[in-house]
Amino acid sequence: MALGLIAGTVAGPVLATGTPVDGATRPVVRPTVPFTQIRPAARPQEAPLPQIQVAASNVRFKQWIKAFRGRALARGISGNVFDRAFRGVKYDPEIIAKDRNQSEFTKQIWDYLDSAASPVRVKNGQAALRKYGRTLDRIEARYGVDKEVVAAIWGLESAYGAHRGDVDIIQALATLAFDGRRGKFFEAQLIAALKIIQSGDVPPRKMKGSWAGAMGHTQFIPTSYLAYAQDFNGDGKRDIWSNDPTDALASTASYLAKFGWQKGQPWGVEVVLPKGFNFGLANRKILKTPSEWGALGVRAASGKPVPNYGRASILLPAGSAGAAFMIFNNFSVIEKYNKADAYVIGVGHLSDRLAGGPPIKASWPRGYAPLSFRQKKEMQRRLIRKGFDLEKVDGIIGPNTINAIRAFQQSVGVTPDGYPSQDLLKLLKQR
């Protein structure tokens, strides 16, 4: 479960629009739209590093390995395990190219959800539920996590095991740790990967995954594997890499359970907001019971009152022009797997579809022209110049930027939905 890194996973969304979030299994910042595409890729025109530069990096990489060996042994890794794990490992410039170029390609939330809960993914997920039904029933009974949610994470992370990644994890993590841009984080993952090998769960060259270090059917990063992986089939190994997904699915359920999953509570419910709704109430910090929201005119998309699943907030992932959701505690639990709203909604909606639920009813603003990374930074600069509270200009549309957008929108008398649009940028330029 944890999922991958800032870069994300093999088949799951890559929502790395900012700095790592401490404590998240996959350290990613929750963005609004636009956000990074489903799978990381280098820029189309990205030129390979010159051979002379690669050769020089390899020399320094070998020196780094020698120094790192001492640090690893001091952390309890045996010399024999270290030497086996690093046999044949080389500096991989392709890993660095992918790490450098994650944030350039964007996909709107509606496009992402079209893929996340596509007819093919729903069909394949229902087939997986039938094939592994007894196993998933046992996992649900043991950990109290709805099997459709476990299956949905499996579907988004590796397309139900079809795309688990074939990158050598030791080589990838060593390259990223050596590179130094996020060296401390990746070195911690590398130590954890060596501990996994030392435990006997997997031999070095069978430890495969994504270029960013996420592994197996549900794409754990090594530190999360050590903390949460399960040997559910009782063979003495926590094997998330094999064709049998049992241990990986149980590990995912275990992870969600330990973060407080409430069985039977939805992640969220699509709702319809009344005319004149105060969009300032669409804030994660504002929690009300469904009946309290109902008193304000909020109803399920079905037209019925939302049952009392506990306190909830209202989420507008595409602003006032898109779908609205009443989200509950289980939304926050899925966030521990990946902080991006789009990912959580993708998992939740796919799980609903796997259980026989309907598609999202509301329309999306599909004609929306997204802000480029440069325009997002310009928007932030203009907000700061106008006195709205923002710590920095980084092009990341996180909670602070959303709050600043809302404050500006309220000041000029437009709907305060916090949505970073071309219209918003025009308003900032005009006022």
Tab-separated table of C-alpha atoms in Angstrom, residues 14 16-17 34-45 101-108:
chain	number	residue	atom	x	y	z
A	14	VAL	CA	0.322	9.400	-10.803
A	16	ALA	CA	2.489	13.743	-7.823
A	17	THR	CA	1.854	17.420	-8.092
A	34	PRO	CA	-5.702	19.417	-13.287
A	35	PHE	CA	-3.517	16.607	-12.002
A	36	THR	CA	-0.935	14.280	-13.392
A	37	GLN	CA	-1.834	11.496	-15.774
A	38	ILE	CA	-2.443	7.887	-14.852
A	39	ARG	CA	1.043	6.637	-15.676
A	40	PRO	CA	4.285	8.609	-15.451
A	41	ALA	CA	6.212	9.198	-18.631
A	42	ALA	CA	9.156	11.213	-19.796
A	43	ARG	CA	8.609	14.181	-22.070
A	44	PRO	CA	8.262	13.061	-25.688
A	45	GLN	CA	11.307	15.130	-26.674
A	101	ASN	CA	9.340	14.455	-15.738
A	102	GLN	CA	6.250	13.388	-13.831
A	103	SER	CA	4.453	16.693	-13.584
A	104	GLU	CA	4.257	17.773	-17.198
A	105	PHE	CA	1.291	15.735	-18.393
A	106	THR	CA	-2.150	16.473	-16.984
A	107	LYS	CA	-5.468	14.697	-17.098
A	108	GLN	CA	-8.736	16.138	-15.896
